[in-house]
XYZ file of C-alpha atoms in Angstrom:
461
model
C 2.785 -93.942 -34.749
C -0.664 -92.431 -35.731
C -0.909 -89.679 -38.046
C -3.314 -86.694 -37.216
C -4.249 -83.718 -39.597
C -3.044 -80.241 -38.133
C -6.644 -79.204 -37.963
C -7.602 -81.949 -35.816
C -5.100 -81.714 -33.315
C -5.505 -77.893 -33.721
C -9.104 -78.040 -32.686
C -7.924 -80.056 -29.613
C -5.311 -77.960 -28.487
C -7.359 -74.867 -28.486
C -10.039 -76.698 -26.511
C -7.537 -77.513 -23.815
C -6.666 -75.109 -20.826
C -3.476 -77.716 -20.219
C -0.851 -78.657 -22.924
C -0.651 -81.079 -25.764
C 2.563 -82.434 -26.562
C 3.571 -83.990 -29.767
C 6.802 -85.982 -30.441
C 8.205 -83.050 -32.056
C 7.529 -80.899 -29.368
C 10.974 -80.332 -27.284
C 9.521 -81.187 -24.041
C 8.392 -84.660 -25.259
C 11.435 -86.896 -23.999
C 10.585 -85.528 -20.779
C 7.097 -85.678 -20.789
C 6.741 -89.156 -21.767
C 9.348 -90.556 -19.199
C 7.762 -92.345 -16.320
C 9.359 -93.624 -12.783
C 10.018 -97.059 -14.034
C 12.588 -96.647 -16.723
C 11.573 -100.528 -17.957
C 8.807 -99.022 -19.824
C 10.548 -96.770 -22.509
C 7.526 -96.159 -24.876
C 6.530 -93.223 -27.522
C 2.660 -92.246 -27.120
C 1.008 -90.281 -30.204
C 0.204 -87.292 -27.797
C 0.464 -86.424 -24.270
C -2.164 -84.083 -22.690
C -1.142 -82.540 -19.425
C -4.606 -81.617 -17.756
C -5.349 -78.687 -15.766
C -9.140 -79.465 -14.931
C -12.066 -81.572 -15.333
C -12.984 -80.044 -19.140
C -9.619 -81.310 -20.416
C -9.972 -84.778 -19.044
C -13.330 -85.204 -20.621
C -12.192 -83.756 -24.071
C -8.995 -86.200 -23.718
C -11.415 -89.222 -23.300
C -13.678 -88.045 -25.944
C -10.668 -87.824 -28.386
C -9.476 -91.037 -27.623
C -12.674 -92.733 -27.952
C -13.521 -90.940 -31.114
C -10.002 -91.752 -32.768
C -10.062 -95.287 -31.392
C -6.510 -94.701 -29.582
C -5.469 -96.459 -26.589
C -5.437 -94.478 -23.199
C -3.027 -94.423 -20.735
C -4.035 -92.631 -17.412
C -1.041 -91.218 -15.582
C -0.938 -89.709 -11.880
C 2.527 -90.006 -10.227
C 3.520 -92.148 -12.936
C 4.943 -94.872 -10.439
C 2.990 -97.932 -12.556
C 5.139 -100.833 -12.160
C 3.716 -102.345 -15.331
C 3.971 -99.113 -17.132
C 0.523 -98.757 -17.254
C 1.095 -94.621 -17.190
C 2.474 -94.666 -20.678
C 1.698 -96.086 -24.103
C 3.024 -96.663 -27.292
C 1.146 -94.840 -30.043
C -1.717 -93.594 -28.063
C -2.925 -91.024 -25.624
C -1.058 -90.410 -22.396
C -3.837 -88.681 -20.136
C -1.688 -86.803 -17.335
C -3.060 -85.548 -14.067
C -0.275 -84.407 -12.606
C -1.020 -80.723 -13.156
C -4.306 -81.442 -11.147
C -2.881 -81.726 -7.691
C -5.108 -79.355 -5.749
C -5.875 -80.143 -1.892
C -8.623 -79.137 0.141
C -8.731 -80.335 3.887
C -11.719 -79.591 6.178
C -10.373 -79.911 9.773
C -13.650 -79.578 11.407
C -14.955 -82.778 9.699
C -11.467 -84.483 9.155
C -11.966 -84.983 5.708
C -9.866 -83.743 2.341
C -10.805 -83.661 -1.125
C -7.550 -84.231 -2.993
C -7.455 -83.899 -7.177
C -6.276 -87.036 -9.015
C -2.936 -86.090 -9.560
C -1.528 -85.225 -6.180
C 1.150 -86.917 -4.660
C 1.547 -88.378 -1.143
C 3.978 -85.689 -0.516
C 1.280 -83.332 -1.086
C -1.398 -84.929 1.083
C 0.990 -85.302 4.074
C 1.880 -81.253 3.733
C -1.768 -80.689 3.327
C -3.192 -82.506 6.081
C -0.306 -82.325 8.772
C -0.902 -78.688 8.736
C -3.762 -79.850 10.984
C -2.593 -82.880 12.607
C -4.444 -85.181 10.481
C -3.268 -87.994 7.820
C -4.366 -91.151 6.236
C -2.751 -94.186 5.178
C -0.299 -93.171 2.686
C 2.489 -94.720 0.243
C 5.692 -95.582 1.851
C 7.577 -93.561 -1.223
C 6.186 -90.187 -0.970
C 6.226 -89.526 -4.595
C 4.078 -92.073 -5.207
C 0.699 -90.859 -6.715
C -2.567 -90.978 -4.706
C -4.679 -92.179 -7.497
C -3.284 -95.682 -8.562
C -2.124 -96.279 -4.949
C -5.472 -95.722 -3.675
C -7.630 -97.619 -6.373
C -5.511 -100.687 -5.745
C -5.859 -100.494 -1.943
C -3.143 -98.597 -0.309
C -0.862 -100.253 2.220
C 1.479 -97.836 4.449
C 2.568 -96.865 8.055
C -0.953 -96.360 8.939
C -2.458 -99.354 7.595
C -3.040 -101.552 11.203
C -4.313 -98.164 12.943
C -6.285 -96.579 9.800
C -6.733 -99.286 7.429
C -5.950 -99.054 3.636
C -6.078 -95.938 1.934
C -9.164 -97.264 0.136
C -11.207 -97.713 3.218
C -10.837 -93.864 4.103
C -12.281 -93.226 0.562
C -15.620 -92.050 1.096
C -16.458 -90.437 -2.219
C -15.031 -89.463 -5.830
C -15.647 -87.923 -8.774
C -14.797 -89.836 -12.146
C -14.819 -89.380 -15.920
C -16.474 -92.422 -17.772
C -15.803 -93.939 -20.858
C -18.972 -92.233 -22.530
C -18.044 -88.934 -21.365
C -20.008 -88.610 -18.404
C -18.930 -86.649 -15.244
C -19.921 -88.670 -12.395
C -19.970 -88.349 -8.309
C -20.083 -91.645 -6.118
C -20.558 -92.134 -2.699
C -22.124 -94.053 -0.064
C -25.211 -92.401 -1.075
C -24.936 -91.944 -4.876
C -23.843 -94.762 -7.011
C -22.599 -96.833 -4.309
C -21.532 -99.816 -6.375
C -19.198 -97.723 -8.203
C -17.416 -96.483 -5.244
C -17.526 -99.899 -3.690
C -15.673 -100.925 -7.162
C -13.516 -97.709 -6.574
C -12.158 -99.233 -3.165
C -9.717 -101.664 -4.645
C -10.784 -102.548 -8.316
C -7.976 -100.271 -9.990
C -8.504 -97.531 -12.787
C -10.866 -100.099 -14.456
C -13.742 -97.539 -14.473
C -12.984 -94.300 -15.333
C -10.977 -91.227 -14.787
C -10.559 -90.130 -11.049
C -10.412 -86.554 -11.213
C -10.455 -86.294 -7.336
C -11.303 -88.188 -4.101
C -12.715 -87.481 -0.739
C -10.980 -89.367 2.090
C -11.742 -89.433 5.514
C -8.717 -88.006 7.849
C -7.466 -89.145 11.313
C -5.418 -87.581 14.046
C -1.552 -88.163 13.397
C 1.379 -86.520 14.346
C 3.105 -84.114 13.929
C 5.346 -86.411 16.037
C 5.542 -90.105 15.712
C 7.769 -92.636 16.823
C 9.716 -94.513 13.933
C 12.738 -95.249 11.890
C 14.795 -98.248 11.216
C 17.280 -101.077 12.757
C 19.472 -103.105 11.177
C 20.817 -106.693 11.822
C 23.247 -108.542 9.972
C 22.186 -110.715 7.464
C 23.213 -114.082 8.763
C 20.754 -113.308 11.293
C 17.749 -113.260 8.522
C 16.087 -116.396 9.520
C 16.451 -115.921 13.336
C 14.985 -111.883 12.786
C 11.904 -113.348 10.762
C 11.009 -115.911 13.708
C 11.496 -113.025 16.284
C 9.603 -110.779 14.298
C 6.787 -113.103 13.886
C 6.758 -113.081 17.586
C 6.974 -109.699 18.317
C 3.866 -108.517 16.293
C 1.555 -111.146 18.154
C -1.146 -108.799 19.990
C 0.690 -105.616 19.222
C -1.727 -102.508 19.176
C -3.202 -100.961 15.864
C -0.992 -97.878 16.482
C 2.111 -99.631 15.463
C 3.060 -101.123 11.865
C 6.269 -102.633 11.095
C 7.924 -104.142 7.920
C 11.258 -106.450 7.488
C 13.597 -105.368 4.720
C 15.912 -108.066 3.393
C 18.468 -106.283 1.577
C 22.258 -105.433 0.932
C 24.029 -102.309 2.907
C 24.199 -99.379 1.295
C 27.310 -97.257 1.616
C 25.416 -95.164 3.906
C 26.736 -92.859 6.606
C 24.601 -94.357 9.382
C 26.225 -97.601 8.600
C 29.787 -99.028 9.750
C 31.691 -99.277 6.469
C 32.758 -102.889 6.909
C 29.032 -103.772 6.694
C 28.354 -101.906 3.283
C 27.896 -104.179 0.159
C 26.787 -106.892 2.700
C 23.479 -108.843 3.246
C 21.571 -106.877 5.842
C 18.120 -106.947 7.790
C 16.334 -103.870 8.380
C 13.235 -103.565 10.497
C 11.214 -100.611 10.027
C 8.310 -99.327 12.141
C 6.414 -96.462 13.136
C 4.086 -96.119 16.195
C 1.644 -93.515 15.889
C 0.580 -93.352 19.441
C 1.664 -90.969 22.223
C 5.389 -90.710 21.120
C 6.542 -91.060 24.605
C 4.915 -94.275 24.368
C 7.080 -95.295 21.389
C 10.381 -96.642 22.896
C 8.774 -99.205 24.892
C 6.159 -100.264 22.030
C 8.821 -100.822 19.231
C 11.506 -102.145 21.478
C 10.847 -105.717 20.929
C 11.507 -105.393 17.202
C 15.083 -103.561 17.885
C 16.208 -106.643 19.999
C 15.748 -109.512 17.564
C 19.686 -109.936 16.987
C 23.039 -108.566 17.174
C 22.313 -104.870 16.346
C 24.256 -102.887 13.487
C 22.417 -99.467 14.061
C 19.050 -98.391 15.659
C 17.688 -95.083 14.012
C 14.280 -95.439 16.009
C 13.253 -92.120 17.974
C 10.884 -89.077 17.550
C 10.449 -87.332 14.663
C 7.803 -85.719 12.446
C 5.299 -87.770 10.354
C 6.329 -86.208 7.182
C 9.768 -87.457 7.738
C 8.713 -90.896 8.374
C 6.603 -90.625 5.104
C 9.935 -89.757 3.156
C 12.308 -92.125 4.838
C 12.486 -94.511 2.071
C 12.565 -92.136 -0.929
C 16.336 -91.961 -1.227
C 16.130 -95.869 -1.913
C 13.466 -95.398 -4.902
C 14.639 -92.907 -7.334
C 13.373 -92.010 -10.697
C 14.927 -93.979 -14.033
C 15.663 -97.068 -13.370
C 14.315 -100.623 -14.215
C 11.778 -102.212 -11.313
C 9.948 -105.189 -11.265
C 7.709 -105.979 -8.121
C 5.845 -109.311 -6.982
C 3.574 -109.677 -3.966
C 1.996 -112.268 -2.111
C -0.119 -112.616 1.155
C 0.313 -114.775 3.487
C -0.543 -115.823 7.044
C 2.705 -118.019 8.622
C 5.633 -116.253 8.999
C 7.403 -119.002 10.636
C 6.805 -121.352 8.059
C 7.836 -119.103 5.150
C 11.204 -118.094 7.458
C 13.268 -120.482 5.886
C 12.382 -119.969 2.082
C 12.758 -116.044 2.529
C 16.140 -116.055 3.850
C 16.960 -118.560 1.408
C 15.855 -115.857 -1.340
C 17.530 -113.086 0.606
C 20.828 -115.216 0.052
C 20.475 -115.402 -3.485
C 19.405 -112.068 -4.571
C 20.852 -111.219 -7.946
C 22.093 -108.089 -7.236
C 22.336 -105.346 -4.617
C 19.590 -103.428 -5.595
C 16.783 -106.253 -5.065
C 15.044 -106.884 -1.875
C 12.754 -109.272 0.177
C 10.118 -107.005 2.236
C 7.687 -108.557 4.361
C 5.004 -106.118 5.790
C 2.573 -107.035 8.922
C -1.130 -106.267 8.095
C -4.094 -106.735 10.254
C -5.448 -104.188 12.665
C -7.792 -101.791 11.351
C -7.342 -103.462 7.866
C -8.220 -106.784 8.777
C -11.824 -105.506 10.630
C -13.080 -104.313 7.466
C -15.753 -106.835 6.346
C -14.515 -108.833 3.130
C -17.375 -107.858 0.921
C -17.341 -104.167 2.055
C -14.886 -103.067 -0.706
C -13.120 -104.807 -3.788
C -10.042 -105.170 -1.989
C -9.420 -108.827 -2.425
C -7.444 -110.167 0.741
C -7.964 -109.036 4.502
C -7.687 -112.106 5.949
C -4.029 -112.606 5.698
C -1.346 -111.185 8.694
C 1.700 -110.640 6.212
C 2.537 -109.646 2.786
C 5.335 -110.574 0.872
C 6.668 -107.805 -1.577
C 9.600 -108.789 -4.114
C 11.720 -105.762 -5.434
C 13.739 -106.235 -8.278
C 16.112 -103.861 -9.545
C 18.597 -102.731 -11.996
C 20.227 -99.594 -13.128
C 19.638 -100.326 -16.816
C 18.561 -103.160 -18.944
C 21.711 -105.401 -18.116
C 20.557 -108.028 -16.087
C 16.933 -107.100 -16.018
C 15.590 -110.424 -16.998
C 17.553 -112.024 -14.353
C 15.844 -110.227 -11.414
C 12.556 -110.468 -12.854
C 12.928 -114.243 -13.058
C 14.238 -114.206 -9.713
C 11.351 -112.197 -8.218
C 8.591 -114.758 -9.834
C 10.835 -117.745 -8.048
C 10.782 -115.678 -4.616
C 6.854 -115.135 -4.603
C 6.561 -118.649 -5.868
C 8.132 -120.027 -3.204
C 4.940 -119.308 -0.912
C 2.843 -121.623 -3.006
C 0.632 -121.250 -5.878
C -2.391 -120.369 -3.958
C -0.813 -117.120 -2.466
C -3.103 -114.253 -3.407
C -1.500 -110.941 -4.605
C -1.554 -107.590 -4.309
C -2.462 -105.514 -7.435
C -0.387 -102.200 -6.703
C 2.732 -104.611 -6.232
C 2.210 -106.773 -9.472
C 4.758 -106.302 -12.111
C 2.717 -107.482 -14.934
C -1.114 -107.084 -15.997
C -1.839 -110.714 -16.959
C -5.114 -112.217 -16.287
C -3.993 -114.911 -13.923
C -2.311 -112.113 -11.965
C -5.123 -110.097 -11.863
C -7.781 -113.058 -10.925
C -5.000 -113.954 -8.110
C -5.963 -110.704 -6.482
C -9.662 -110.823 -6.064
C -11.870 -113.917 -4.852
C -14.152 -115.314 -7.240
C -17.513 -113.530 -6.598
C -15.310 -110.227 -6.055
C -14.045 -110.625 -9.251
C -17.696 -111.274 -10.843
C -19.067 -108.237 -9.155
C -16.522 -105.784 -10.810
C -16.985 -107.526 -14.103
C -20.706 -106.437 -13.853
C -20.010 -102.830 -12.758
C -17.348 -102.460 -15.457
C -20.051 -103.936 -17.895
C -22.068 -100.791 -16.954
C -19.354 -97.932 -16.845
C -16.994 -99.223 -19.495
C -18.466 -101.858 -21.683
C -15.976 -101.233 -24.578
C -12.693 -101.580 -22.581
C -11.406 -98.350 -23.080
C -9.903 -98.117 -19.782
C -7.636 -101.155 -20.370
C -4.226 -99.896 -19.513
C -4.402 -101.255 -15.518
C -4.736 -104.505 -13.722
C -7.665 -104.874 -16.001
C -11.008 -106.495 -15.655
C -12.409 -107.093 -19.121
C -16.088 -106.687 -19.651
C -17.941 -109.541 -20.205
C -18.784 -108.859 -23.870
C -14.972 -108.321 -24.361
């Protein structure tokens, strides 16, 4: 743990509008905790920033003191990058203001905003953009890594809708980037992660969505997993962009909407959202709701914001999480292997997800953004979890093996990667994209101050 003189910290504290929290502060344990309890770290300082001035001062302090710097938005970082031992946590959560322009269909969102914040403000005008599947997720890391959600096929990735941003760089500059101003930096922010600075606000293009959509979940017995996957592959062929779906192979929770006799047994859920005319939703989703004998069908009209929060109860704060991902194209070929992985899940909290992509996401040119993989129709997301440390190494080992079942050449998704190893980062980007990101890193962060992320080191480092 670093030791600072009272005068040094007093000067920093007086310069801030926000809060400076030290280890002796009664709020420290609450302030240092993050969503993923697998990472229990003790920062030297936590700065809860109330504005850009606080961000500038915190970055300057970290640079001058030679301290590692963790940038926290929503705090959902699976590898634990939103906290650090012995360094500074720059917490953007108080900066959650959102301004919607309903005429031009845009929104400017501060970097500490959550998806629940964005949905509440944009839906007031019948607007939305691709948001997280869990509404407590922060928009910052989600956007900078890509952003896959219920609107990905209709509206593209979240980063595809990023049209401008404000960023504090390692040398203390406060810069604006757009298609007309520093466009190479905007290109890098669209999928290159938090490598280039602290993004204090983002401007997004919005789309007419809701307020009512047709969506929900349908549940099938686990023994039909392989049949469901093959049927799901057939059902996704040629569907309209307005429909995004996923398969979740899991264990039935003791939920009131499921019969008691299936509680604790393997189960397959197919979730989806139709964002076209609600009256067309039943017919559009029907092929996904007839893949095997149905346990429960919960599809129907609902508010868009409710769909966005549908999975929130399954992803509470304070448990151990490890995720793995792999993009792939041939679900028929992978179905048997995925069903086997489902059959050997190490506990009832661990899951196998298959998310259907394509649509608007796939029509964006490969070199238009830093996001690495657009030519695969599906993404496998492995969710490995335990209530606490007991059994955690075993679920991590299972998750790694489950993604390896798709082959060593499968590309990965930086937002769904449980560690920040160099091989996983390189697997997220084509070689030319990675080299271009290094060039931009050299320009904006040559000393790698911003390294607590899916890191792309500068060429000198």
